[in-house]
Amino acid sequence: AKVVGTSTAMLWAVYCAIATCGFLSFLEKTRPDFLTNYEVRDFAVVLCRVSLSVTLVFACPLNSFPAMQSLFNILESLRQEGQDDNSRPEFTALYDMHIVRVPVTTICFALTVLVAVKTPTVAD
């Protein structure tokens, strides 16, 4: 949890710095995709695009980790809700069952990617 919290705080700081610099460069003329305000072939902009892409590749799975834990906590509470504590045998948590966790996580991540691909103007 400490690693996730630290990583999330670092990503938040980077995103805020990018947003602040992008806005201060163009003020009211800033477009939703701030990189479109700059020259396309500028080396610094290309470097920024590559850096932002790499950051997003690592940030999406990292940010989805707490969401998946929350989803499994909800599923676990629903699973336990209908059972009597005295009558049920010991069972493995859903999150610890690879046969459940891996497909559910993959499906959720695929849905996230699908939404991102189908809505390219999310920033608008």
PDB file of C-alpha atoms in Angstrom:
ATOM      1  CA  ALA A   1       0.000   0.000   0.000  1.00  0.00           C
ATOM      2  CA  LYS A   2       2.903   2.332   0.726  1.00  0.00           C
ATOM      3  CA  VAL A   3       4.391   1.802  -2.743  1.00  0.00           C
ATOM      4  CA  VAL A   4       1.036   2.427  -4.429  1.00  0.00           C
ATOM      5  CA  GLY A   5       0.476   5.580  -2.359  1.00  0.00           C
ATOM      6  CA  THR A   6       3.947   6.926  -3.115  1.00  0.00           C
ATOM      7  CA  SER A   7       3.637   6.142  -6.826  1.00  0.00           C
ATOM      8  CA  THR A   8       0.197   7.740  -7.004  1.00  0.00           C
ATOM      9  CA  ALA A   9       1.485  10.871  -5.267  1.00  0.00           C
ATOM     10  CA  MET A  10       4.417  11.078  -7.678  1.00  0.00           C
ATOM     11  CA  LEU A  11       2.141  10.673 -10.709  1.00  0.00           C
ATOM     12  CA  TRP A  12      -0.203  13.332  -9.323  1.00  0.00           C
ATOM     13  CA  ALA A  13       2.739  15.735  -8.934  1.00  0.00           C
ATOM     14  CA  VAL A  14       3.926  15.066 -12.499  1.00  0.00           C
ATOM     15  CA  TYR A  15       0.414  15.527 -13.937  1.00  0.00           C
ATOM     16  CA  CYS A  16      -0.044  18.782 -12.002  1.00  0.00           C
ATOM     17  CA  ALA A  17       3.308  20.093 -13.217  1.00  0.00           C
ATOM     18  CA  ILE A  18       2.438  19.226 -16.824  1.00  0.00           C
ATOM     19  CA  ALA A  19      -1.005  20.826 -16.537  1.00  0.00           C
ATOM     20  CA  THR A  20       0.349  23.978 -14.898  1.00  0.00           C
ATOM     21  CA  CYS A  21       3.139  24.452 -17.438  1.00  0.00           C
ATOM     22  CA  GLY A  22       0.793  23.767 -20.346  1.00  0.00           C
ATOM     23  CA  PHE A  23      -1.762  26.263 -19.077  1.00  0.00           C
ATOM     24  CA  LEU A  24       0.783  28.969 -18.238  1.00  0.00           C
ATOM     25  CA  SER A  25       2.269  28.673 -21.737  1.00  0.00           C
ATOM     26  CA  PHE A  26      -0.994  29.530 -23.537  1.00  0.00           C
ATOM     27  CA  LEU A  27      -3.448  30.717 -20.837  1.00  0.00           C
ATOM     28  CA  GLU A  28      -6.960  31.045 -22.337  1.00  0.00           C
ATOM     29  CA  LYS A  29      -5.776  29.652 -25.703  1.00  0.00           C
ATOM     30  CA  THR A  30      -4.879  26.293 -24.127  1.00  0.00           C
ATOM     31  CA  ARG A  31      -6.543  23.390 -25.944  1.00  0.00           C
ATOM     32  CA  PRO A  32      -7.801  20.281 -24.097  1.00  0.00           C
ATOM     33  CA  ASP A  33      -4.842  18.339 -25.502  1.00  0.00           C
ATOM     34  CA  PHE A  34      -2.211  20.903 -24.571  1.00  0.00           C
ATOM     35  CA  LEU A  35       0.412  19.302 -26.829  1.00  0.00           C
ATOM     36  CA  THR A  36      -1.567  20.418 -29.897  1.00  0.00           C
ATOM     37  CA  ASN A  37      -0.695  24.004 -28.935  1.00  0.00           C
ATOM     38  CA  TYR A  38       2.949  23.296 -29.748  1.00  0.00           C
ATOM     39  CA  GLU A  39       4.719  22.644 -33.055  1.00  0.00           C
ATOM     40  CA  VAL A  40       4.311  18.969 -33.991  1.00  0.00           C
ATOM     41  CA  ARG A  41       7.925  18.399 -35.049  1.00  0.00           C
ATOM     42  CA  ASP A  42       9.537  20.215 -32.126  1.00  0.00           C
ATOM     43  CA  PHE A  43      11.997  17.847 -30.433  1.00  0.00           C
ATOM     44  CA  ALA A  44      10.852  18.840 -26.940  1.00  0.00           C
ATOM     45  CA  VAL A  45       7.210  18.149 -27.849  1.00  0.00           C
ATOM     46  CA  VAL A  46       8.091  14.753 -29.345  1.00  0.00           C
ATOM     47  CA  LEU A  47      10.057  13.953 -26.186  1.00  0.00           C
ATOM     48  CA  CYS A  48       7.081  15.075 -24.094  1.00  0.00           C
ATOM     49  CA  ARG A  49       4.711  12.857 -26.105  1.00  0.00           C
ATOM     50  CA  VAL A  50       6.986   9.851 -25.640  1.00  0.00           C
ATOM     51  CA  SER A  51       7.404  10.571 -21.921  1.00  0.00           C
ATOM     52  CA  LEU A  52       3.677  11.059 -21.430  1.00  0.00           C
ATOM     53  CA  SER A  53       2.962   7.813 -23.291  1.00  0.00           C
ATOM     54  CA  VAL A  54       5.433   5.875 -21.158  1.00  0.00           C
ATOM     55  CA  THR A  55       3.945   7.409 -18.009  1.00  0.00           C
ATOM     56  CA  LEU A  56       0.439   6.395 -19.072  1.00  0.00           C
ATOM     57  CA  VAL A  57       1.541   2.854 -19.896  1.00  0.00           C
ATOM     58  CA  PHE A  58       2.699   2.462 -16.292  1.00  0.00           C
ATOM     59  CA  ALA A  59       0.050   4.659 -14.654  1.00  0.00           C
ATOM     60  CA  CYS A  60      -3.023   2.862 -15.977  1.00  0.00           C
ATOM     61  CA  PRO A  61      -2.239  -0.536 -14.453  1.00  0.00           C
ATOM     62  CA  LEU A  62      -0.908   1.115 -11.301  1.00  0.00           C
ATOM     63  CA  ASN A  63      -4.040   3.216 -10.877  1.00  0.00           C
ATOM     64  CA  SER A  64      -6.272   0.232 -11.569  1.00  0.00           C
ATOM     65  CA  PHE A  65      -4.709  -1.797  -8.742  1.00  0.00           C
ATOM     66  CA  PRO A  66      -6.647  -0.070  -5.901  1.00  0.00           C
ATOM     67  CA  ALA A  67      -9.824  -0.186  -7.991  1.00  0.00           C
ATOM     68  CA  MET A  68      -9.441  -3.940  -8.464  1.00  0.00           C
ATOM     69  CA  GLN A  69      -8.835  -4.419  -4.747  1.00  0.00           C
ATOM     70  CA  SER A  70     -12.004  -2.441  -4.026  1.00  0.00           C
ATOM     71  CA  LEU A  71     -13.976  -4.504  -6.543  1.00  0.00           C
ATOM     72  CA  PHE A  72     -12.819  -7.734  -4.923  1.00  0.00           C
ATOM     73  CA  ASN A  73     -13.629  -6.354  -1.451  1.00  0.00           C
ATOM     74  CA  ILE A  74     -17.181  -5.648  -2.652  1.00  0.00           C
ATOM     75  CA  LEU A  75     -17.468  -9.102  -4.233  1.00  0.00           C
ATOM     76  CA  GLU A  76     -16.111 -10.668  -1.047  1.00  0.00           C
ATOM     77  CA  SER A  77     -18.646  -8.834   1.123  1.00  0.00           C
ATOM     78  CA  LEU A  78     -21.469  -9.964  -1.197  1.00  0.00           C
ATOM     79  CA  ARG A  79     -20.129 -13.496  -1.086  1.00  0.00           C
ATOM     80  CA  GLN A  80     -20.066 -13.550   2.724  1.00  0.00           C
ATOM     81  CA  GLU A  81     -23.361 -11.716   3.204  1.00  0.00           C
ATOM     82  CA  GLY A  82     -25.590 -14.703   2.559  1.00  0.00           C
ATOM     83  CA  GLN A  83     -23.569 -17.218   4.558  1.00  0.00           C
ATOM     84  CA  ASP A  84     -23.760 -18.126   8.238  1.00  0.00           C
ATOM     85  CA  ASP A  85     -20.354 -17.832   9.938  1.00  0.00           C
ATOM     86  CA  ASN A  86     -20.847 -21.063  11.935  1.00  0.00           C
ATOM     87  CA  SER A  87     -21.898 -23.264   9.018  1.00  0.00           C
ATOM     88  CA  ARG A  88     -19.392 -22.327   6.346  1.00  0.00           C
ATOM     89  CA  PRO A  89     -16.029 -24.040   6.007  1.00  0.00           C
ATOM     90  CA  GLU A  90     -12.827 -22.071   5.549  1.00  0.00           C
ATOM     91  CA  PHE A  91     -12.621 -20.666   2.050  1.00  0.00           C
ATOM     92  CA  THR A  92     -10.060 -18.827  -0.037  1.00  0.00           C
ATOM     93  CA  ALA A  93     -10.622 -15.149  -0.715  1.00  0.00           C
ATOM     94  CA  LEU A  94     -11.556 -14.369  -4.317  1.00  0.00           C
ATOM     95  CA  TYR A  95      -8.541 -12.078  -4.688  1.00  0.00           C
ATOM     96  CA  ASP A  96      -6.219 -14.961  -3.779  1.00  0.00           C
ATOM     97  CA  MET A  97      -7.737 -17.271  -6.394  1.00  0.00           C
ATOM     98  CA  HIS A  98      -5.749 -16.771  -9.611  1.00  0.00           C
ATOM     99  CA  ILE A  99      -8.472 -18.445 -11.652  1.00  0.00           C
ATOM    100  CA  VAL A 100     -10.848 -15.635 -10.605  1.00  0.00           C
ATOM    101  CA  ARG A 101      -8.523 -12.648 -10.177  1.00  0.00           C
ATOM    102  CA  VAL A 102      -6.663 -12.864 -13.492  1.00  0.00           C
ATOM    103  CA  PRO A 103      -9.722 -13.027 -15.806  1.00  0.00           C
ATOM    104  CA  VAL A 104     -11.650 -10.379 -13.851  1.00  0.00           C
ATOM    105  CA  THR A 105      -8.648  -8.035 -13.835  1.00  0.00           C
ATOM    106  CA  THR A 106      -8.012  -8.653 -17.544  1.00  0.00           C
ATOM    107  CA  ILE A 107     -11.648  -7.967 -18.438  1.00  0.00           C
ATOM    108  CA  CYS A 108     -11.715  -4.757 -16.381  1.00  0.00           C
ATOM    109  CA  PHE A 109      -8.465  -3.547 -17.947  1.00  0.00           C
ATOM    110  CA  ALA A 110      -9.738  -4.427 -21.438  1.00  0.00           C
ATOM    111  CA  LEU A 111     -12.935  -2.453 -20.780  1.00  0.00           C
ATOM    112  CA  THR A 112     -10.842   0.512 -19.659  1.00  0.00           C
ATOM    113  CA  VAL A 113      -8.775   0.348 -22.850  1.00  0.00           C
ATOM    114  CA  LEU A 114     -11.931   0.006 -24.959  1.00  0.00           C
ATOM    115  CA  VAL A 115     -13.469   3.110 -23.385  1.00  0.00           C
ATOM    116  CA  ALA A 116     -10.217   5.041 -23.916  1.00  0.00           C
ATOM    117  CA  VAL A 117     -10.003   3.982 -27.572  1.00  0.00           C
ATOM    118  CA  LYS A 118     -13.663   4.690 -28.340  1.00  0.00           C
ATOM    119  CA  THR A 119     -13.635   8.147 -26.701  1.00  0.00           C
ATOM    120  CA  PRO A 120     -10.516   9.904 -28.008  1.00  0.00           C
ATOM    121  CA  THR A 121     -11.838  13.340 -27.013  1.00  0.00           C
ATOM    122  CA  VAL A 122     -12.247  12.596 -23.312  1.00  0.00           C
ATOM    123  CA  ALA A 123     -10.494  15.888 -22.550  1.00  0.00           C
ATOM    124  CA  ASP A 124     -13.121  17.962 -24.384  1.00  0.00           C
TER     125      ASP A 124
END
